[in-house]
């Protein structure tokens, strides 16, 4: 879940906060406070968190925690999930609010100061009065502003670097021709000033000779570098699910392409590199969608066994793999196919003992593997399989 609306008398225990400060954490104070209600025991599953908003007396003042009307929580993801480089360099680039490792240290402080105990898998939330729609609107606004500022900055840097490179090339050519004029003028004994002027003028009027690249340079620029860039794009878009690292790579690639495209002599090479990156990203993303997505869904999420097909699906929102109870079966004859632009999207209900359930919670899905009504034959639909991998709408 990304957004939670708490009910009843749930609130933040502002007087039971814990704070942790460390050099590796950037000297910020990581603050946590338990979310409790009248029926809560000492085991706390939800914690309100914030940065630099608590004191040594255990007073929590983060976000809207002081507002009695606040009942919403924005769930913070664990920045280390799916990031193999988090423990080495990744933590340097993560916003403090997503440092679960430091939040867990703050929980230990709260447990030591107050008579509370955290659950084994706590959920961290930002306590707020805003609705999910308002939070999404704010997030899109921040993203749009960040992208706009980033684009303007990259464009300015690219233009500046291009102008510097062109100016350097011009000055280098002039210097070479002037140096040649000096070399000849040095051997003229009469009127050296006029001779120098004449020789320099002749040097400036001499057409530039085109510098031909060596075989090694051609091999590197035409074959090796494009190949390495292409393979890197495939690997990054296939395996890197950390949005920050992906954004850094994209920003670097865009800067490089802008420099190439704004340099007249490198414009064609810039277009070639643009095609290489676009094709590599497309192949990598397609590889993730078709081959790696199910693996990551199982590897990075919970697995549940003996799942009742009539159970409320909200209990399994963090699931990656489900093993249904023996009574579950796939109703292939009641499947439905919906065709859009030549692709048939198929769905069949997973049912249990009840022949006419009030609501179907779990569906088996696929593409181009069913009829308009019935005939569901996706994956292992024809077997007695009881397992399912959760298909997600986002790369979570």
Coordinates of C-alpha atoms in Angstrom, one line a residue:
X1 CA 0.0 0.0 0.0
X2 CA 1.1 3.6 -0.7
X3 CA -1.7 5.4 1.2
X4 CA -3.5 4.4 4.4
X5 CA -6.6 5.9 5.8
X6 CA -6.8 5.0 9.5
X7 CA -10.2 4.7 11.2
X8 CA -11.5 4.9 14.8
X9 CA -9.5 6.8 17.3
X10 CA -6.1 6.1 15.7
X11 CA -3.6 8.8 16.4
X12 CA 0.1 9.5 16.8
X13 CA 1.5 9.0 20.3
X14 CA 3.5 12.2 20.2
X15 CA 4.9 11.8 23.7
X16 CA 6.4 8.4 22.9
X17 CA 8.8 9.5 20.1
X18 CA 12.3 8.3 19.5
X19 CA 15.1 10.0 17.7
X20 CA 18.4 8.8 16.2
X21 CA 21.3 10.9 14.9
X22 CA 24.4 9.6 13.2
X23 CA 27.3 10.9 11.1
X24 CA 26.4 8.4 8.3
X25 CA 22.8 9.6 8.4
X26 CA 23.9 13.1 7.6
X27 CA 23.6 14.5 11.1
X28 CA 19.8 14.8 10.7
X29 CA 17.6 13.5 13.5
X30 CA 15.4 10.6 12.4
X31 CA 12.2 10.7 14.3
X32 CA 9.5 8.1 14.9
X33 CA 6.4 7.9 17.0
X34 CA 3.9 5.0 17.3
X35 CA 0.5 5.1 15.7
X36 CA -1.9 3.7 18.3
X37 CA -5.6 3.5 19.1
X38 CA -7.7 2.5 22.1
X39 CA -7.4 -1.2 21.3
X40 CA -3.6 -1.2 20.7
X41 CA -1.3 -3.5 22.7
X42 CA 2.4 -2.9 23.1
X43 CA 3.2 -4.2 19.7
X44 CA 3.3 -1.3 17.2
X45 CA 2.9 -2.0 13.5
X46 CA 2.7 1.5 12.2
X47 CA 5.1 4.4 12.9
X48 CA 4.8 8.0 12.0
X49 CA 8.2 9.4 10.9
X50 CA 9.9 12.6 10.1
X51 CA 13.2 14.4 9.9
X52 CA 14.4 16.9 12.5
X53 CA 11.0 17.2 14.2
X54 CA 11.5 15.6 17.6
X55 CA 13.4 16.5 20.8
X56 CA 15.2 14.7 23.5
X57 CA 12.2 14.6 25.7
X58 CA 10.3 12.3 23.3
X59 CA 8.1 15.0 21.8
X60 CA 7.0 14.4 18.2
X61 CA 6.0 17.4 16.0
X62 CA 6.4 16.1 12.5
X63 CA 3.9 16.9 9.7
X64 CA 0.2 17.0 10.9
X65 CA 0.7 14.8 14.0
X66 CA -0.6 17.6 16.2
X67 CA -3.9 17.8 14.2
X68 CA -6.5 15.6 15.8
X69 CA -8.4 15.4 12.4
X70 CA -5.4 13.8 10.6
X71 CA -6.1 10.2 9.9
X72 CA -4.1 9.6 6.7
X73 CA -0.7 8.1 6.3
X74 CA 1.6 8.2 3.2
X75 CA 3.6 5.0 3.2
X76 CA 7.3 5.4 2.7
X77 CA 9.1 2.8 0.7
X78 CA 12.4 1.2 1.8
X79 CA 15.1 2.8 -0.4
X80 CA 17.3 -0.2 -0.1
X81 CA 14.7 -2.5 -1.7
X82 CA 16.0 -3.5 -5.1
X83 CA 19.2 -1.5 -4.8
X84 CA 22.2 -3.7 -4.7
X85 CA 24.5 -0.7 -4.3
X86 CA 22.6 0.9 -1.3
X87 CA 25.1 -0.2 1.4
X88 CA 28.1 1.0 -0.6
X89 CA 27.1 4.2 -2.5
X90 CA 23.3 4.2 -2.8
X91 CA 22.6 5.7 0.6
X92 CA 24.5 8.9 -0.3
X93 CA 21.8 9.7 -2.9
X94 CA 18.7 8.8 -0.9
X95 CA 16.4 11.3 0.8
X96 CA 16.6 11.0 4.6
X97 CA 12.9 10.3 4.8
X98 CA 13.5 6.9 3.0
X99 CA 16.4 5.8 5.2
X100 CA 14.7 2.8 6.8
X101 CA 18.0 1.7 8.4
X102 CA 18.1 5.0 10.4
X103 CA 14.3 4.8 11.2
X104 CA 14.8 1.4 12.7
X105 CA 17.5 2.8 14.9
X106 CA 15.1 5.5 16.0
X107 CA 12.6 2.7 16.8
X108 CA 15.1 1.1 19.1
X109 CA 15.5 4.4 20.9
X110 CA 11.7 4.7 21.3
X111 CA 11.5 1.1 22.6
X112 CA 14.2 1.8 25.2
X113 CA 12.6 5.1 26.4
X114 CA 8.9 4.0 26.4
X115 CA 7.1 0.8 27.1
X116 CA 6.5 -0.1 23.4
X117 CA 7.7 -2.8 21.1
X118 CA 7.7 -2.7 17.3
X119 CA 6.4 -5.5 15.2
X120 CA 8.9 -7.5 13.1
X121 CA 8.0 -5.7 9.9
X122 CA 7.0 -2.1 10.8
X123 CA 5.3 0.3 8.3
X124 CA 6.6 3.9 8.2
X125 CA 4.1 6.7 7.3
X126 CA 4.1 10.4 7.0
X127 CA 1.1 11.6 9.0
X128 CA -1.1 14.0 7.1
X129 CA -4.5 15.5 6.7
X130 CA -4.2 15.5 2.9
X131 CA -6.1 13.0 0.8
X132 CA -4.5 10.6 -1.6
X133 CA -5.5 12.7 -4.6
X134 CA -3.9 15.8 -3.0
X135 CA -0.7 14.0 -2.3
X136 CA -0.6 12.6 -5.9
X137 CA -1.2 16.2 -7.2
X138 CA 1.6 17.5 -5.1
X139 CA 4.0 14.8 -6.2
X140 CA 3.3 15.4 -9.9
X141 CA 3.8 19.1 -9.4
X142 CA 7.2 18.5 -7.8
X143 CA 8.1 16.0 -10.6
X144 CA 7.2 18.5 -13.3
X145 CA 9.1 21.4 -11.6
X146 CA 12.2 19.1 -11.1
X147 CA 12.1 17.9 -14.7
X148 CA 11.8 21.4 -16.0
X149 CA 14.6 22.8 -13.9
X150 CA 16.8 19.8 -14.8
X151 CA 16.1 20.2 -18.5
X152 CA 17.0 23.9 -18.4
X153 CA 20.1 23.2 -16.4
X154 CA 21.3 20.4 -18.8
X155 CA 20.5 22.5 -21.8
X156 CA 22.5 25.4 -20.4
X157 CA 25.5 23.2 -19.6
X158 CA 25.4 21.5 -23.0
X159 CA 25.3 24.9 -24.8
X160 CA 28.1 26.2 -22.7
X161 CA 30.3 23.2 -23.2
X162 CA 29.6 23.2 -26.9
X163 CA 30.6 26.9 -27.2
X164 CA 33.7 26.2 -25.3
X165 CA 34.6 23.2 -27.5
X166 CA 34.0 25.2 -30.7
X167 CA 36.0 28.2 -29.4
X168 CA 38.9 25.9 -28.4
X169 CA 38.9 24.3 -31.8
X170 CA 39.0 27.6 -33.6
X171 CA 41.8 29.0 -31.3
X172 CA 43.8 25.8 -31.8
X173 CA 43.6 26.1 -35.5
X174 CA 44.6 29.7 -35.5
X175 CA 47.5 29.0 -33.2
X176 CA 48.8 26.2 -35.4
X177 CA 48.7 28.5 -38.5
X178 CA 50.3 31.4 -36.6
X179 CA 53.0 29.1 -35.3
X180 CA 53.8 28.0 -38.8
X181 CA 54.0 31.6 -39.9
X182 CA 56.5 32.3 -37.1
X183 CA 58.6 29.4 -38.1
X184 CA 59.0 30.6 -41.6
X185 CA 59.3 34.3 -40.7
X186 CA 62.1 33.6 -38.4
X187 CA 64.4 32.9 -41.4
X188 CA 63.6 36.1 -43.2
X189 CA 66.4 38.8 -42.4
X190 CA 64.8 41.9 -43.9
X191 CA 61.8 43.8 -42.5
X192 CA 60.7 40.9 -40.2
X193 CA 57.6 42.8 -39.1
X194 CA 56.1 43.0 -42.7
X195 CA 57.2 39.5 -43.5
X196 CA 55.6 38.2 -40.3
X197 CA 52.4 40.0 -41.2
X198 CA 52.4 38.5 -44.7
X199 CA 53.2 35.0 -43.6
X200 CA 50.6 35.1 -40.8
X201 CA 48.1 36.4 -43.3
X202 CA 48.9 33.6 -45.7
X203 CA 48.6 31.1 -42.9
X204 CA 45.2 32.4 -41.9
X205 CA 43.9 32.3 -45.6
X206 CA 45.1 28.7 -46.1
X207 CA 42.2 26.3 -46.1
X208 CA 42.1 23.9 -43.2
X209 CA 43.1 20.4 -43.9
X210 CA 40.7 17.7 -42.6
X211 CA 42.1 15.6 -39.9
X212 CA 41.4 11.9 -40.6
X213 CA 40.8 9.7 -37.7
X214 CA 43.1 6.7 -37.1
X215 CA 41.9 3.1 -37.3
X216 CA 41.9 2.8 -33.5
X217 CA 39.8 6.0 -33.1
X218 CA 37.3 4.7 -35.7
X219 CA 37.1 1.3 -34.0
X220 CA 36.4 2.9 -30.6
X221 CA 34.0 5.6 -31.7
X222 CA 32.0 3.6 -34.3
X223 CA 32.0 0.1 -32.8
X224 CA 33.2 -0.2 -29.2
X225 CA 31.6 2.8 -27.6
X226 CA 28.2 2.3 -29.2
X227 CA 28.2 -1.4 -28.3
X228 CA 29.1 -0.7 -24.7
X229 CA 26.4 2.0 -24.5
X230 CA 23.8 -0.3 -26.1
X231 CA 24.6 -3.2 -23.7
X232 CA 24.6 -0.7 -20.7
X233 CA 21.1 0.6 -21.7
X234 CA 19.8 -3.0 -21.9
X235 CA 21.2 -3.9 -18.5
X236 CA 20.1 -0.7 -16.8
X237 CA 16.5 -0.8 -18.0
X238 CA 16.4 -4.6 -17.3
X239 CA 17.8 -4.7 -13.8
X240 CA 18.0 -1.2 -12.3
X241 CA 14.7 -0.5 -10.5
X242 CA 16.2 2.3 -8.4
X243 CA 14.6 5.5 -9.9
X244 CA 17.5 7.7 -8.7
X245 CA 20.2 5.7 -10.4
X246 CA 18.1 5.5 -13.6
X247 CA 17.5 9.2 -13.5
X248 CA 21.3 9.9 -13.1
X249 CA 22.0 7.7 -16.1
X250 CA 19.3 9.4 -18.2
X251 CA 20.6 12.9 -17.2
X252 CA 24.1 11.9 -18.2
X253 CA 23.0 10.4 -21.5
X254 CA 20.9 13.5 -22.3
X255 CA 23.9 15.8 -21.6
X256 CA 26.1 13.8 -23.9
X257 CA 23.5 13.7 -26.7
X258 CA 23.0 17.5 -26.4
X259 CA 26.7 18.2 -26.7
X260 CA 27.0 15.9 -29.8
X261 CA 23.8 17.3 -31.4
X262 CA 24.8 21.0 -30.8
X263 CA 28.3 20.4 -32.3
X264 CA 28.0 20.7 -36.1
X265 CA 30.8 18.2 -36.8
X266 CA 29.2 15.7 -34.4
X267 CA 25.5 16.1 -35.2
X268 CA 25.3 12.9 -37.2
X269 CA 27.1 11.0 -34.5
X270 CA 24.8 12.4 -31.9
X271 CA 21.7 11.2 -33.8
X272 CA 23.4 7.8 -34.1
X273 CA 23.9 7.7 -30.3
X274 CA 20.3 8.8 -29.7
X275 CA 19.1 5.8 -31.8
X276 CA 21.5 3.5 -29.9
X277 CA 20.1 4.6 -26.5
X278 CA 16.5 4.5 -27.6
X279 CA 16.8 1.0 -29.0
X280 CA 18.8 -0.2 -25.9
X281 CA 16.2 1.2 -23.5
X282 CA 13.4 -0.3 -25.5
X283 CA 15.0 -3.7 -25.5
X284 CA 15.8 -3.6 -21.8
X285 CA 12.3 -2.5 -20.8
X286 CA 10.8 -5.2 -23.0
X287 CA 13.2 -7.7 -21.4
X288 CA 12.0 -6.6 -17.9
X289 CA 8.3 -6.8 -18.9
X290 CA 8.5 -10.2 -20.5
X291 CA 11.2 -12.0 -18.5
X292 CA 12.3 -10.3 -15.3
X293 CA 9.1 -8.7 -13.9
X294 CA 7.7 -11.9 -12.5
X295 CA 11.1 -12.8 -11.0
X296 CA 11.3 -9.4 -9.2
X297 CA 7.7 -9.7 -8.1
X298 CA 8.5 -12.9 -6.3
X299 CA 11.9 -11.9 -5.0
X300 CA 10.9 -8.5 -3.6
X301 CA 7.5 -9.3 -2.2
X302 CA 5.9 -11.6 0.3
X303 CA 4.8 -15.2 -0.5
X304 CA 1.6 -16.6 1.0
X305 CA 0.4 -20.2 1.1
X306 CA -3.0 -21.8 1.6
X307 CA -4.7 -18.6 0.3
X308 CA -8.5 -18.7 0.4
X309 CA -9.7 -17.4 -3.1
X310 CA -12.7 -15.8 -1.3
X311 CA -10.5 -13.9 1.2
X312 CA -10.3 -10.1 1.0
X313 CA -7.5 -9.2 -1.4
X314 CA -6.4 -6.3 0.7
X315 CA -4.7 -8.8 3.0
X316 CA -2.3 -9.7 0.3
X317 CA -1.4 -6.3 -1.2
X318 CA 2.3 -6.9 -0.6
X319 CA 2.2 -10.4 -2.2
X320 CA 4.5 -11.5 -4.9
X321 CA 3.5 -15.1 -5.0
X322 CA 0.3 -16.8 -3.9
X323 CA -0.3 -20.5 -3.3
X324 CA -4.0 -21.1 -3.2
X325 CA -5.8 -23.6 -1.0
X326 CA -6.7 -27.0 -2.5
X327 CA -10.3 -26.0 -2.9
X328 CA -9.4 -23.2 -5.3
X329 CA -9.9 -23.7 -9.1
X330 CA -9.7 -21.6 -12.2
X331 CA -13.0 -21.1 -13.9
X332 CA -11.9 -21.1 -17.5
X333 CA -15.4 -21.3 -18.9
X334 CA -16.4 -17.9 -17.4
X335 CA -13.4 -16.0 -18.7
X336 CA -13.7 -12.9 -20.7
X337 CA -11.5 -11.6 -23.6
X338 CA -11.3 -7.9 -24.5
X339 CA -9.6 -6.9 -27.7
X340 CA -7.8 -3.6 -28.1
X341 CA -5.6 -2.8 -31.2
X342 CA -5.2 -6.4 -32.1
X343 CA -4.3 -7.7 -28.6
X344 CA -6.8 -9.8 -26.6
X345 CA -6.6 -9.2 -22.9
X346 CA -7.9 -12.2 -21.0
X347 CA -9.1 -12.7 -17.4
X348 CA -10.5 -15.7 -15.6
X349 CA -11.8 -15.8 -12.0
X350 CA -10.1 -17.9 -9.3
X351 CA -13.0 -19.4 -7.4
X352 CA -13.4 -21.6 -4.3
X353 CA -16.1 -23.7 -2.8
X354 CA -18.8 -21.1 -3.2
X355 CA -20.3 -21.4 -6.7
X356 CA -21.6 -17.9 -6.8
X357 CA -19.4 -15.6 -4.7
X358 CA -20.5 -12.1 -4.1
X359 CA -17.2 -10.7 -5.3
X360 CA -14.3 -12.2 -7.2
X361 CA -11.0 -11.2 -5.5
X362 CA -8.4 -13.0 -7.6
X363 CA -8.1 -13.2 -11.4
X364 CA -5.8 -15.1 -13.7
X365 CA -4.7 -13.0 -16.6
X366 CA -2.9 -13.2 -19.9
X367 CA -2.9 -11.9 -23.5
X368 CA -4.1 -13.6 -26.7
X369 CA -4.9 -16.8 -24.9
X370 CA -8.7 -16.9 -24.7
X371 CA -11.9 -16.5 -26.7
X372 CA -14.3 -13.6 -26.4
X373 CA -16.2 -15.7 -23.8
X374 CA -14.6 -18.7 -22.2
X375 CA -11.8 -20.8 -23.5
X376 CA -9.1 -19.4 -21.1
X377 CA -5.8 -21.2 -21.9
X378 CA -3.2 -18.8 -20.6
X379 CA 0.0 -20.3 -19.0
X380 CA -0.9 -23.4 -17.0
X381 CA -4.7 -22.9 -17.1
X382 CA -5.3 -26.5 -18.3
X383 CA -3.4 -28.1 -15.4
X384 CA -4.2 -28.4 -11.7
X385 CA -1.8 -25.6 -10.8
X386 CA -2.5 -23.7 -7.5
X387 CA 0.2 -21.0 -7.7
X388 CA 0.1 -17.5 -9.0
X389 CA 2.5 -14.7 -9.4
X390 CA 1.1 -11.2 -8.8
X391 CA 1.0 -8.9 -11.9
X392 CA 1.5 -5.3 -10.9
X393 CA 0.6 -2.1 -12.7
X394 CA 3.9 -0.5 -11.8
X395 CA 7.5 -1.6 -11.4
X396 CA 7.3 -2.0 -7.6

